[in-house]
Coordinates of C-alpha atoms and ligand atoms in Angstrom, one line a residue:
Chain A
X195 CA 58.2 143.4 -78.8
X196 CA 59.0 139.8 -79.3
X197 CA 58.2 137.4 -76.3
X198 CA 61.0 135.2 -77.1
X199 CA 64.0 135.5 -74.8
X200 CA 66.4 137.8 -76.0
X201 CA 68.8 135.4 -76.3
X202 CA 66.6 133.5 -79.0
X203 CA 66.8 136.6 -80.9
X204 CA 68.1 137.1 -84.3
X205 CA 71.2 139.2 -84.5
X206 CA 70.6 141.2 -88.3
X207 CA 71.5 144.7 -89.1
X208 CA 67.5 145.3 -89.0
X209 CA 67.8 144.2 -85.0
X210 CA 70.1 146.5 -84.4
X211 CA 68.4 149.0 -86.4
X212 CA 65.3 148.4 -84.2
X213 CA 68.1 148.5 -81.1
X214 CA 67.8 151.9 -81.5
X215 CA 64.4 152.8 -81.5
X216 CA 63.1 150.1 -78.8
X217 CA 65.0 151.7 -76.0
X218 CA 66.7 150.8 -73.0
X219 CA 64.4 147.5 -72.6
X220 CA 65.4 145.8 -75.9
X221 CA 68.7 144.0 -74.4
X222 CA 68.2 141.6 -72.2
X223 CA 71.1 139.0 -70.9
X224 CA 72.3 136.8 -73.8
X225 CA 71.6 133.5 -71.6
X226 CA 68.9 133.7 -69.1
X227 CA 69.1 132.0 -65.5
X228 CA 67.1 129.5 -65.1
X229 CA 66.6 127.2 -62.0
X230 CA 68.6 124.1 -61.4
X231 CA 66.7 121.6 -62.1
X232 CA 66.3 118.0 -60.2
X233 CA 67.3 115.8 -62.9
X234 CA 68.6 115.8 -66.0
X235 CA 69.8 113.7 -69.4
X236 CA 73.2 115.2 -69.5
X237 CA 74.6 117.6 -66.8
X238 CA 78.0 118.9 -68.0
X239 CA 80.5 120.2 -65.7
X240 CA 82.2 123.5 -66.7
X241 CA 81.1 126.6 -69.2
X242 CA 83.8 127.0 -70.6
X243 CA 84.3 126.6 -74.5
X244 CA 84.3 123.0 -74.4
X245 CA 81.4 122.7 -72.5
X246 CA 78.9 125.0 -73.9
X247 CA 79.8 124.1 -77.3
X248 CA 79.2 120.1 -76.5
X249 CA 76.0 121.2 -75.1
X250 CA 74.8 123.2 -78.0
X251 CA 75.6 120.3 -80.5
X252 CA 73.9 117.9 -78.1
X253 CA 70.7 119.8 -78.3
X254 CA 70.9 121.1 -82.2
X255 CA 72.4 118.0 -83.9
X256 CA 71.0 114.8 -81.3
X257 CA 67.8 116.2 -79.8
X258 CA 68.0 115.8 -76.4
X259 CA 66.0 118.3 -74.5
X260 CA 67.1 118.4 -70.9
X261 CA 70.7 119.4 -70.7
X262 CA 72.4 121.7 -68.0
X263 CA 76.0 123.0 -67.6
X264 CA 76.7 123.6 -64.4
X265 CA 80.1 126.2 -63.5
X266 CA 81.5 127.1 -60.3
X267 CA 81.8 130.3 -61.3
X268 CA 81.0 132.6 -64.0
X269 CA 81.0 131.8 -67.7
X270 CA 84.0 132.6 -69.5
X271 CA 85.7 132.9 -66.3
X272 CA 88.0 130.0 -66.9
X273 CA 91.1 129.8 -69.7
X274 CA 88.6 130.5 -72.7
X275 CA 88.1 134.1 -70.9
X276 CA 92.2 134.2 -70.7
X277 CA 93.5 132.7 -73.6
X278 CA 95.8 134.7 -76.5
X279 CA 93.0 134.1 -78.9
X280 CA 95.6 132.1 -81.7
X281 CA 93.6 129.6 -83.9
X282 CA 95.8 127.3 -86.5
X283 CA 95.8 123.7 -87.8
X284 CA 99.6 123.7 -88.1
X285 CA 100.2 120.1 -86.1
X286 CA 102.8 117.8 -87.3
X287 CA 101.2 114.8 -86.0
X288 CA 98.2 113.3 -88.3
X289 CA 95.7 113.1 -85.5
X290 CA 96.3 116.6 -84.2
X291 CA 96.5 118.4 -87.3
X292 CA 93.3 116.0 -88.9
X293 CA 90.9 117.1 -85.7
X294 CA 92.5 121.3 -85.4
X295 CA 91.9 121.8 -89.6
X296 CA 87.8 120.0 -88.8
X297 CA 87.9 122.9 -86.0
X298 CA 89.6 125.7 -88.3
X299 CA 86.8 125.4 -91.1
X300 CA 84.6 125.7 -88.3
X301 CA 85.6 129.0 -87.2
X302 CA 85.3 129.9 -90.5
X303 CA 81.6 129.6 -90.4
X304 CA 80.9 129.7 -86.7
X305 CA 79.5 133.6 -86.5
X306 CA 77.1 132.7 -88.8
X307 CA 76.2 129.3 -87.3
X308 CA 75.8 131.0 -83.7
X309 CA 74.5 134.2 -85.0
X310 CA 77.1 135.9 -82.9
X311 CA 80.3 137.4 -84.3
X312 CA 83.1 135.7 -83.1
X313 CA 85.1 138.0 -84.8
X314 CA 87.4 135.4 -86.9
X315 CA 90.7 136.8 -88.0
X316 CA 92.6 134.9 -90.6
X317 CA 95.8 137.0 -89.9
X318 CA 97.8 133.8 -90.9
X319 CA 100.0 132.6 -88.3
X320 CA 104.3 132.8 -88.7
X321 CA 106.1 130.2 -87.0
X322 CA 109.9 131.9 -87.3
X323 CA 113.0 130.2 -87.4
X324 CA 115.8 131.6 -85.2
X325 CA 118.5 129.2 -85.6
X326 CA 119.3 126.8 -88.5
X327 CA 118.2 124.1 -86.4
X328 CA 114.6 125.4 -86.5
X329 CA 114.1 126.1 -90.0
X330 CA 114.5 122.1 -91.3
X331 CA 112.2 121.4 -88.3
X332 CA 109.1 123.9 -89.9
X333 CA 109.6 123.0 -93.3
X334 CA 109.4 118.9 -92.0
X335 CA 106.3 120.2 -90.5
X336 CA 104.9 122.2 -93.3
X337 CA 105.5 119.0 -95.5
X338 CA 103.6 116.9 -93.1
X339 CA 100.3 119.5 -94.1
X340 CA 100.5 119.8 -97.4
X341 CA 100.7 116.1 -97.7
X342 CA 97.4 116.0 -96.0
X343 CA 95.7 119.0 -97.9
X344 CA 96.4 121.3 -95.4
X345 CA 97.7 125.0 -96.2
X346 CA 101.4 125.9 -95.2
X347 CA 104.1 127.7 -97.1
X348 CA 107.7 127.5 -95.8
X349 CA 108.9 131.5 -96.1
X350 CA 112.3 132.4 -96.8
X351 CA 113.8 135.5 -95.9
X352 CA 112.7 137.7 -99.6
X353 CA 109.2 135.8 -99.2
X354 CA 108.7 136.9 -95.5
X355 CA 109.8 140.1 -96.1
X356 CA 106.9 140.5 -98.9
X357 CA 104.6 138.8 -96.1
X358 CA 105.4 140.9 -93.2
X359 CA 107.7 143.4 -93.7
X360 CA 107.3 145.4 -90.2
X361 CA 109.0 142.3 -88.8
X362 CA 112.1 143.8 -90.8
X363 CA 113.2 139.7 -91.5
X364 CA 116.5 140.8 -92.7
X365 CA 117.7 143.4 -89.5
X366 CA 120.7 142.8 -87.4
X367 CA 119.9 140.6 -84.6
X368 CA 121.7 138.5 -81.7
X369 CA 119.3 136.0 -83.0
X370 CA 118.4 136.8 -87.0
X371 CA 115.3 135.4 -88.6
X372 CA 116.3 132.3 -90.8
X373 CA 112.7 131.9 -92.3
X374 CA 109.2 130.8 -91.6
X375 CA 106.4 128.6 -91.7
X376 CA 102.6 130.5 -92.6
X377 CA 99.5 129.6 -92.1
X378 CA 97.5 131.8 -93.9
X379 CA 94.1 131.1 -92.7
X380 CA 94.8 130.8 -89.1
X381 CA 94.6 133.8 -87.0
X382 CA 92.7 134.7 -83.9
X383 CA 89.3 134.8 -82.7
X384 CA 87.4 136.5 -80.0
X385 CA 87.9 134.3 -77.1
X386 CA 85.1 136.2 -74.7
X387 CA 82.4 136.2 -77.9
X388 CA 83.0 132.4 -78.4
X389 CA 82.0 131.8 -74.8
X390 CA 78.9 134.2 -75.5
X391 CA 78.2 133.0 -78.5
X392 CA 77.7 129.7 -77.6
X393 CA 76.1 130.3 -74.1
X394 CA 73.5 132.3 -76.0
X395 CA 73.0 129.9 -78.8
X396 CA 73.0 126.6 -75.8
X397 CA 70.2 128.7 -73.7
X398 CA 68.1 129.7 -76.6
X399 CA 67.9 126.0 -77.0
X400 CA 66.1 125.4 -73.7
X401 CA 69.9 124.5 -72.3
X402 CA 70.2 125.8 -68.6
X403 CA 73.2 127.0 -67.9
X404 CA 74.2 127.1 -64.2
X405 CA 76.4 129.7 -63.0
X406 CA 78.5 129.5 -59.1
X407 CA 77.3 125.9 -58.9
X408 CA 80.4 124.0 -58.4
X409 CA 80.8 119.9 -58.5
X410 CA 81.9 118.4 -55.2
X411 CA 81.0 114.7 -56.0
X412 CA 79.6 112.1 -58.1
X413 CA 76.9 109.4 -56.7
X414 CA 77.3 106.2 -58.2
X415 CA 74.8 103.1 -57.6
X416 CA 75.3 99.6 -59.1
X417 CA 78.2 100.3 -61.5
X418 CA 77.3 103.6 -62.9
X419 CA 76.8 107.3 -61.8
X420 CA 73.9 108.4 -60.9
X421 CA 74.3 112.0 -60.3
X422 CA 76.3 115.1 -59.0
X423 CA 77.0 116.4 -55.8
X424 CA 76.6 119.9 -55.8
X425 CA 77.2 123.4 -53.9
X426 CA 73.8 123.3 -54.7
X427 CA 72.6 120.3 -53.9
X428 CA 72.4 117.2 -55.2
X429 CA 71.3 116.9 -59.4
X430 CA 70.7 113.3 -60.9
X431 CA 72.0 112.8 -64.6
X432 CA 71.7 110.1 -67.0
X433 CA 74.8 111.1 -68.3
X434 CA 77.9 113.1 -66.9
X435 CA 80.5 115.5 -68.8
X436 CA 83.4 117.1 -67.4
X437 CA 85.0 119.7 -69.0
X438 CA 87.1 121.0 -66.3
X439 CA 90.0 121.8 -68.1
X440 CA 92.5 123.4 -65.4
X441 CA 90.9 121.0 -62.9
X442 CA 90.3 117.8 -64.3
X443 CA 92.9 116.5 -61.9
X444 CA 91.1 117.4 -58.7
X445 CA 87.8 115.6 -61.1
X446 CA 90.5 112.9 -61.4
X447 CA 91.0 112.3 -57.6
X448 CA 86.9 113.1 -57.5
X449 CA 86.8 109.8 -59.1
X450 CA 89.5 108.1 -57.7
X451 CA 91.2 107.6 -61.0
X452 CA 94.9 109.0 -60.7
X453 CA 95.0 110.8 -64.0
X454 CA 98.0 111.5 -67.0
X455 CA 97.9 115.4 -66.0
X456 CA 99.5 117.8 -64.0
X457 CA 98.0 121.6 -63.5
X458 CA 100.5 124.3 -64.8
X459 CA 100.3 127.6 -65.1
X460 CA 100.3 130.0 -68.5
X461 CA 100.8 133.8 -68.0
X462 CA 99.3 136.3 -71.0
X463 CA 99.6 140.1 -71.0
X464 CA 98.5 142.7 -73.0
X465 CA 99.7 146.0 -73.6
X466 CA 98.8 149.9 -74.0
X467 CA 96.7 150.1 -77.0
X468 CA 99.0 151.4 -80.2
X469 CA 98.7 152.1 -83.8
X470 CA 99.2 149.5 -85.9
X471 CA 102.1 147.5 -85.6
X472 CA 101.6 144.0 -86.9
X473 CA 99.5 142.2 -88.7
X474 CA 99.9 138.5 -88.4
X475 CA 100.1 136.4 -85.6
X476 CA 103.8 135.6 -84.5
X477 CA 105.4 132.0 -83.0
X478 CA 109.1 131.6 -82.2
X479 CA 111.4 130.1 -79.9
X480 CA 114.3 132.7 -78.7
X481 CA 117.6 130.5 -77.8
X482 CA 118.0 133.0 -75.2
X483 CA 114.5 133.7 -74.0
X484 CA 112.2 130.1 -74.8
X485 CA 109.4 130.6 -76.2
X486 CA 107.0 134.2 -77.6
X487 CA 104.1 134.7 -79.0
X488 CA 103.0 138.0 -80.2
X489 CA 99.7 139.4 -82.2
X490 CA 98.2 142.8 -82.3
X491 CA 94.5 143.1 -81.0
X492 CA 91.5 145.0 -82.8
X493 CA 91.7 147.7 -79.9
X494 CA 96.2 148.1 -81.1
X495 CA 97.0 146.1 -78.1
X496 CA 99.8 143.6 -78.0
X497 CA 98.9 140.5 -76.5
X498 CA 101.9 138.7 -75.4
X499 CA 102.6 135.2 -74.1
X500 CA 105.4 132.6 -73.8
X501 CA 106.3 128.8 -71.9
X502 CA 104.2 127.9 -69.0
X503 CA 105.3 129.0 -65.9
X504 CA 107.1 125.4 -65.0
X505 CA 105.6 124.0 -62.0
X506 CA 102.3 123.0 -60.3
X507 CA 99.7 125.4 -59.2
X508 CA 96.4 126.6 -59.2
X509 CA 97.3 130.4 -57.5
X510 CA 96.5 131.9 -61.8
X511 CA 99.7 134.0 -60.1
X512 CA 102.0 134.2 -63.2
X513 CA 106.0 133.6 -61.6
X514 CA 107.8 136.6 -62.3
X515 CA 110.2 135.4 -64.0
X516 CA 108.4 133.9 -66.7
X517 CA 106.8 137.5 -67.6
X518 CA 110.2 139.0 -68.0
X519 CA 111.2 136.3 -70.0
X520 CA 108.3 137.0 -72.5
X521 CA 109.1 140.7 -72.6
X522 CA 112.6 140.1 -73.2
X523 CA 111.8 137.7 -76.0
X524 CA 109.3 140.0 -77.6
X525 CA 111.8 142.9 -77.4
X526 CA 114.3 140.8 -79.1
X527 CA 112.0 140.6 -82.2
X528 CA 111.3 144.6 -81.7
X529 CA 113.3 146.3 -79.9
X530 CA 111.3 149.4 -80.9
X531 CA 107.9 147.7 -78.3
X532 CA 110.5 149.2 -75.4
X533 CA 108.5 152.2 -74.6
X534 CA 105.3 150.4 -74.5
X535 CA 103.3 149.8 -71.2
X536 CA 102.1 146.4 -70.5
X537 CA 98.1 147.5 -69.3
X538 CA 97.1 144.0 -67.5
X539 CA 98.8 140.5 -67.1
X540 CA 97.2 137.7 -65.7
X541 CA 97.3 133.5 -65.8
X542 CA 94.9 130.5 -66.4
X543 CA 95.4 126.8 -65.1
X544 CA 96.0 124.6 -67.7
X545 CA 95.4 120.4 -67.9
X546 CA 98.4 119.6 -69.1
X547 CA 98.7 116.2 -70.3
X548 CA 101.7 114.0 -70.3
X549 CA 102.1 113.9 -74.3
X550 CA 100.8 117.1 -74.8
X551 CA 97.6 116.4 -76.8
X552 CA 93.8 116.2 -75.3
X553 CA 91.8 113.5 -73.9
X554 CA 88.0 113.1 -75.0
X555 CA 86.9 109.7 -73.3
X556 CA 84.8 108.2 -70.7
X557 CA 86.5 108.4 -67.3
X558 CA 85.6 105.3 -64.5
X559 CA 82.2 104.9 -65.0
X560 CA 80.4 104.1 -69.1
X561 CA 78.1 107.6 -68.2
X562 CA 81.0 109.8 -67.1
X563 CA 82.7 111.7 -70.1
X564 CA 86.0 113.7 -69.8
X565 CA 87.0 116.3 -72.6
X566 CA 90.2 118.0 -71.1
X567 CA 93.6 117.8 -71.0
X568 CA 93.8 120.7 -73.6
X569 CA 96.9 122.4 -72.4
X570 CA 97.8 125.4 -73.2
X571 CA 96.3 125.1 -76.6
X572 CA 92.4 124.2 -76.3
X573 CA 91.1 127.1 -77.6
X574 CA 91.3 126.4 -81.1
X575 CA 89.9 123.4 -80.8
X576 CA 86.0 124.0 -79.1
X577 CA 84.1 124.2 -82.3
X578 CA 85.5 120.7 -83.8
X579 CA 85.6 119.5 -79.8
X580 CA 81.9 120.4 -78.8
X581 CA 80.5 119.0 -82.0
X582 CA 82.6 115.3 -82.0
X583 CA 82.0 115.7 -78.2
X584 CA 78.4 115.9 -78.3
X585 CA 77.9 113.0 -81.5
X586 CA 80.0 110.8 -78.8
X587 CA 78.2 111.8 -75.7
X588 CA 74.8 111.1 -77.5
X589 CA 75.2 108.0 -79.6
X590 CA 77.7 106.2 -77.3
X591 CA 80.4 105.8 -79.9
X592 CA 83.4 108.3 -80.4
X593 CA 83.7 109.6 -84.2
X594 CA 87.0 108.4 -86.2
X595 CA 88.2 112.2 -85.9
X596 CA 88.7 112.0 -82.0
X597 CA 89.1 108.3 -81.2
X598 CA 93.0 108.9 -81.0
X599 CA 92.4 111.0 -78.1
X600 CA 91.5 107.8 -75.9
X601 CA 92.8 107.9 -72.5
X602 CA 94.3 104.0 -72.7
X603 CA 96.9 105.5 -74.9
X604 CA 99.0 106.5 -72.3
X605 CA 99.2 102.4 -71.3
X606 CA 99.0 100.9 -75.1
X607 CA 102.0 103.3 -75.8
X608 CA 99.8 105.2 -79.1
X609 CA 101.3 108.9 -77.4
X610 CA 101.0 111.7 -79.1
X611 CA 103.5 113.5 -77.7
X612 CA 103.2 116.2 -80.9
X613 CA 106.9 118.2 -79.4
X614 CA 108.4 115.1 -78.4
X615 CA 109.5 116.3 -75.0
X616 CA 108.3 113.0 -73.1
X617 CA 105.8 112.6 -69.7
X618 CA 107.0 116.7 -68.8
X619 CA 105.0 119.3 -69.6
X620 CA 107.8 121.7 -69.2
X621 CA 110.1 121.2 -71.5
X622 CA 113.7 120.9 -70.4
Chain B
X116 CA 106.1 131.8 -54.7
X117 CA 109.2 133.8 -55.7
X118 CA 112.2 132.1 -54.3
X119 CA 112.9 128.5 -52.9
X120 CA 114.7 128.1 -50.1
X121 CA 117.8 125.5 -50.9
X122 CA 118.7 123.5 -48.0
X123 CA 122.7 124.6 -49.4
X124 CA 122.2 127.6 -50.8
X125 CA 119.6 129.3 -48.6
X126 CA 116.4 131.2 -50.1
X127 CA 117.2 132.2 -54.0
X128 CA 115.3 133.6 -56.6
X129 CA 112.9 130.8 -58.5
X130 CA 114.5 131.7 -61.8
X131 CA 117.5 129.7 -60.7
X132 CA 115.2 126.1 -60.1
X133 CA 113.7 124.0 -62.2
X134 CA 110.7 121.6 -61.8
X135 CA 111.0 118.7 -62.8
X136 CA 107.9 116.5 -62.3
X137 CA 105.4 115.6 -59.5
X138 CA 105.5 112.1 -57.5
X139 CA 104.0 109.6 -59.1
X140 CA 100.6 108.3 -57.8
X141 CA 100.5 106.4 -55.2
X142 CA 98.6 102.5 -55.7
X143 CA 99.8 101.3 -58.4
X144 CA 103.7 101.0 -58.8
X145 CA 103.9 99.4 -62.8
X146 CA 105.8 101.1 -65.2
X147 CA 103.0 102.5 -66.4
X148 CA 101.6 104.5 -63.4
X149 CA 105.0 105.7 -62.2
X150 CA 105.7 107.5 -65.9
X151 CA 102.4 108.7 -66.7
X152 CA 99.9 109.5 -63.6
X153 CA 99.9 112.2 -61.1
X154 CA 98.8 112.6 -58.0
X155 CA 96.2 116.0 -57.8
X156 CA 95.6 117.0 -54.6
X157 CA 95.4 120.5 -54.7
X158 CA 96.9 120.8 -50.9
X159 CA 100.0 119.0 -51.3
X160 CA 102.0 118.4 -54.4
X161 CA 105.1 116.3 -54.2
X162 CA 107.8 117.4 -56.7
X163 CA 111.2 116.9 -57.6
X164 CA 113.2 120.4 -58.4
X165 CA 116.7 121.0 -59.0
X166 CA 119.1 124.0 -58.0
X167 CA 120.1 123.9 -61.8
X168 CA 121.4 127.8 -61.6
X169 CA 123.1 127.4 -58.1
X170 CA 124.6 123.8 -55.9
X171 CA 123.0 121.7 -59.2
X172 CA 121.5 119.4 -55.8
X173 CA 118.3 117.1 -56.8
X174 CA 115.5 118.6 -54.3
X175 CA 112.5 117.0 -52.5
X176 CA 110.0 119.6 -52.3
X177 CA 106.5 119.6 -50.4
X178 CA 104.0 122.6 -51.6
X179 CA 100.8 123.7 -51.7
X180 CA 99.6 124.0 -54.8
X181 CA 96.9 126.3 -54.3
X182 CA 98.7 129.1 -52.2
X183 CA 101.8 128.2 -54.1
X184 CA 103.8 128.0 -51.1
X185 CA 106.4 125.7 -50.2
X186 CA 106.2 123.3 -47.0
X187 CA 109.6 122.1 -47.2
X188 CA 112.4 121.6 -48.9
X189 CA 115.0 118.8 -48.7
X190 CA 117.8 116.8 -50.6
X191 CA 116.1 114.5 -52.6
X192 CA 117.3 110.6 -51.4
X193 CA 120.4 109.8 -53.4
X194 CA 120.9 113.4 -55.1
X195 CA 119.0 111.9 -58.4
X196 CA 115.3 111.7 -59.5
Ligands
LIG777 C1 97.3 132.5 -70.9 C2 96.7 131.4 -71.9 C3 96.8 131.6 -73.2 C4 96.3 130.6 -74.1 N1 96.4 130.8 -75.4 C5 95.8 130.0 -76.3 C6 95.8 130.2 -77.7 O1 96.3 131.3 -78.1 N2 95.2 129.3 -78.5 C7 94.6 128.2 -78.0 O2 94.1 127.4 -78.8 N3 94.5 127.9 -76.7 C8 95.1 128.8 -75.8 N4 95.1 128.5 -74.5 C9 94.4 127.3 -74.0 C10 92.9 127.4 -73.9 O3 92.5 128.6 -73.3 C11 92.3 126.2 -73.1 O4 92.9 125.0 -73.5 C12 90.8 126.1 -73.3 O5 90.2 127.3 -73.1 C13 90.3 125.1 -72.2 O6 89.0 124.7 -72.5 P1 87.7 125.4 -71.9 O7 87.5 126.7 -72.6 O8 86.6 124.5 -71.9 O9 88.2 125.7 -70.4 P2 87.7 126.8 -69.3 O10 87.2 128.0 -69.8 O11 88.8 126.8 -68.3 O12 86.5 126.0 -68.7 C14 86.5 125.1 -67.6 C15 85.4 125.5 -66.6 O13 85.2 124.5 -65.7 C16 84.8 125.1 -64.5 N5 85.0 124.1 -63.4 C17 86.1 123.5 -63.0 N6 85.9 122.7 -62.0 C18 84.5 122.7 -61.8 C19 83.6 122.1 -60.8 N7 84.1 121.2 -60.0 N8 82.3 122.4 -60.9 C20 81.8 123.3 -61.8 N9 82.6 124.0 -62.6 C21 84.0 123.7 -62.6 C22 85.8 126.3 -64.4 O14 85.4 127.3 -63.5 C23 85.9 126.8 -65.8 O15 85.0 127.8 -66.1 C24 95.6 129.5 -73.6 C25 95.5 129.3 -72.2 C26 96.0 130.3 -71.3 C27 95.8 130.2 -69.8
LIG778 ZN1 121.5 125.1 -53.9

């Protein structure tokens, strides 16, 4: 048997093949655990997507060698472990929609980049219309994408029906379907095999990855940092990333930087598994409801979500109010879901940001990175993040595709408030 | 957290408050700071709510963010944000 760690195995039909006749010693963890380590080039703070996947590009595409991500708990145990798995590069603003269609042609490739199947599902993803109001507001956006190459098709009710017929476009409803915006090649991905996929690919690397090490501090001497205070001691870095998300503005006070965030709550659920229901991925604001999302998983669940919960907190308690509005919204697109059980239900905290859209700058000192303030919508975005991330992280210059993502824009007034709903993350 | 107790109204269900954003940090007091940054301090948060579904009164509320609990509730200075 090889030597090499299993994680710097190649995945092949052969290996799996050989799987079968190794026995019960031939899988070994995807990411070994290594020791913390007393120093290092670049410590980055959290494993979740963002973090892993900057610290695989900084070892494959810059070199560097000694690179650790440290997390206070487990990997994938933060929002990439809890997220509804929707990918798209449907943004109406130029900046948002440039850097999510760099990260949807990733996923395209990114199981065979990683060697790991992360299970990529172009779906397409339907925005519906249910008020006239909407429907100008999705074609405005679908313009805005096919002016800059990016695919979107503006459905009316004959073409949706030929799309996605079980959504029965044309039945009698308190709300009816006006029409729809596709996206034909997003979908949904994964979300636990992205967090895999790149922990493996990081650690075959020679990245250590850290798990229930959590950041308390940073040490700064003469202008810069100089390391991280740790719940296991202290780790010296050249260079320091936090990808925090859901606590960036705890990272924020760390720091003693008052931050443009505020930590909200987003609730998911997922039901009993059933036969095939649904096929595409499904976005629409109810007038009596707010906001569902709906998709059907590879196992026939239904994995449900809405609005953030609409105030502070970092319990991951969903309000319960918030989960019967989801129900009730799903239910108004099909009625015939009302026998179904949900089977779990659970929340992540999210960084919400006071225009809605990320941050990927340095924060107080020129070593200390942040890459958060990715709302309720981050997911889609690790491959093109971790890759941008990483170039900026190791040449000391952001690329063109996430320099509008500055933190100064809040001051210089350069928002990009993509919903235009203002400094609230809960919209009103 | 599943109700608010309003200082009118008495404890109600959450459904009928809304949030509506978090003090603004303390330090600096420009235009800037007082729109866009938060205070994060996941002990205390410092929030204006109103009783939207009930007395429609502006609210001061004190809560910790972390157990989700409120620490007080009050009429917020001048019944406006
Ligand atoms: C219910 C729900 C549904 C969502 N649906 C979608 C969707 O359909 N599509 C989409 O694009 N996005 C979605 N999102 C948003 C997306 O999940 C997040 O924006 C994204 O995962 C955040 O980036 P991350 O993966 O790096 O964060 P995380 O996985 O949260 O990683 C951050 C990590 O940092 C660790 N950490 C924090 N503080 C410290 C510290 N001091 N020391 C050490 N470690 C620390 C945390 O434990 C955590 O593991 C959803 C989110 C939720 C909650
Ligand atoms: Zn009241």
């Amino acid at each position: 048997m090889s030597t090499l760690p299993a994680s710097a195995r190649r995945y092949s039909a052969w290996s799996l093949l050989r799987a079968r006749y190794a026995g019960p010693g031939y899988w070994r963890p995807l990411w070994s655990g290594r020791n913390l380590q007393p120093a290092y080039d670049v410590v980055i703070v959290g494993a979740g997507g963002h973090g892993l996947a900057t610290a695989f590009h900084l070892v494959r595409d810059h070199g560097l060698r000694r690179v650790a991500v440290l997390e206070k708990r487990l990997v994938g145990y933060g929002n990439v472990g809890r997220n509804t798995t929707i990918v798209r590069s449907n943004y109406l603003l130029p900046e948002n929609h440039y850097f999510y269609e760099d990260a949807l042609r990733r996923w395209e490739t990114l199981s065979r980049e990683l060697n790991y199947n992360v299970m990529y599902s172009p779906r397409g993803v339907l925005d519906l219309a249910l008020t006239n109001d909407d429907f100008p507001a999705l074609a405005r956006r679908g313009n805005a994408l096919r002016l800059a190459g990016i695919d979107a098709e503006l459905l009316d009710l004959p073409a949706l029906e030929r799309f996605a017929p079980e959504l029965e476009p044309r039945r009698k409803r308190r709300f009816p379907i006006v029409g729809a915006l596709l996206q034909r090649r997003g979908g949904t991905v994964r979300h636990d095999a992205v967090a895999w996929g790149y922990a493996r690919a990081a650690s075959a690397l020679g990245v250590d990855i850290i798990e229930d090490c959590e950041v308390t501090g940073v040490r700064a001497a003469g202008g810069a940092a100089t390391g991280v205070e740790t719940t296991r001691g202290h780790v010296q870095a050249e260079q320091i990333v936090f990808a925090t998300a859901g606590h960036t503005g705890t990272i924020g006070t760390m720091l003693e930087t008052a931050l443009p965030i505020e930590t909200h709550l987003l609730q998911a659920m997922v039901s009993e598994p059933i036969k095939p229901l649904l096929n595409s991925v499904v976005v629409y604001v109810s007038p009596g409801h707010g906001e569902t999302y709906i998709c059907q998983s590879d196992r026939g669940g239904l994995v449900m979500g809405g609005h953030l919960d609409g105030f502070p907190s970092y319990t991951r308690e969903g309000a319960w109010h918030r989960l019967e509005d989801v129900v009730r919204g799903a239910l108004e697109l099909f009625p015939r879901i009302g026998g179904v059980k949900i089977l779990r239900h659970w929340a992540g905290t999210n960084d919400m940001t006071m225009d809605g859209s990320p941050i990927m700058d340095r924060l107080r000192y020129d070593n200390v990175f942040v890459n958060a303030g990715w709302c309720y919508g981050g997911f889609k975005a690790i491959p093109a993040s971790g890759a941008a991330f990483a170039q900026f992280v190791a040449t000391g210059t952001a690329p063109e595709l996430i320099r509008p993502f500055r933190l100064s824009r809040f001051a210089t007034g350069h928002l990009l408030d993509e919903t235009g709903q203002g400094p609230f993350p809960v919209r009103l | 957290m599943t109700r608010l107790a309003c200082p009118f109204c008495g404890p109600r269900e959450l459904r009928e408050f809304e949030f509506h954003k978090t003090g603004p940090a303390a330090g600096g007091q420009g235009e800037f700071e007082r729109v866009y940054l938060r205070v994060a301090d996941p002990q205390l948060s410092i929030e204006h709510w109103q009783h939207v579904g009930g007395c429609r009164a502006w609210l001061l509320v004190h809560r910790n963010p972390s157990s989700g609990l409120p620490l007080a509730v009050e009429l917020l200075a001048g019944n406006a944000p």
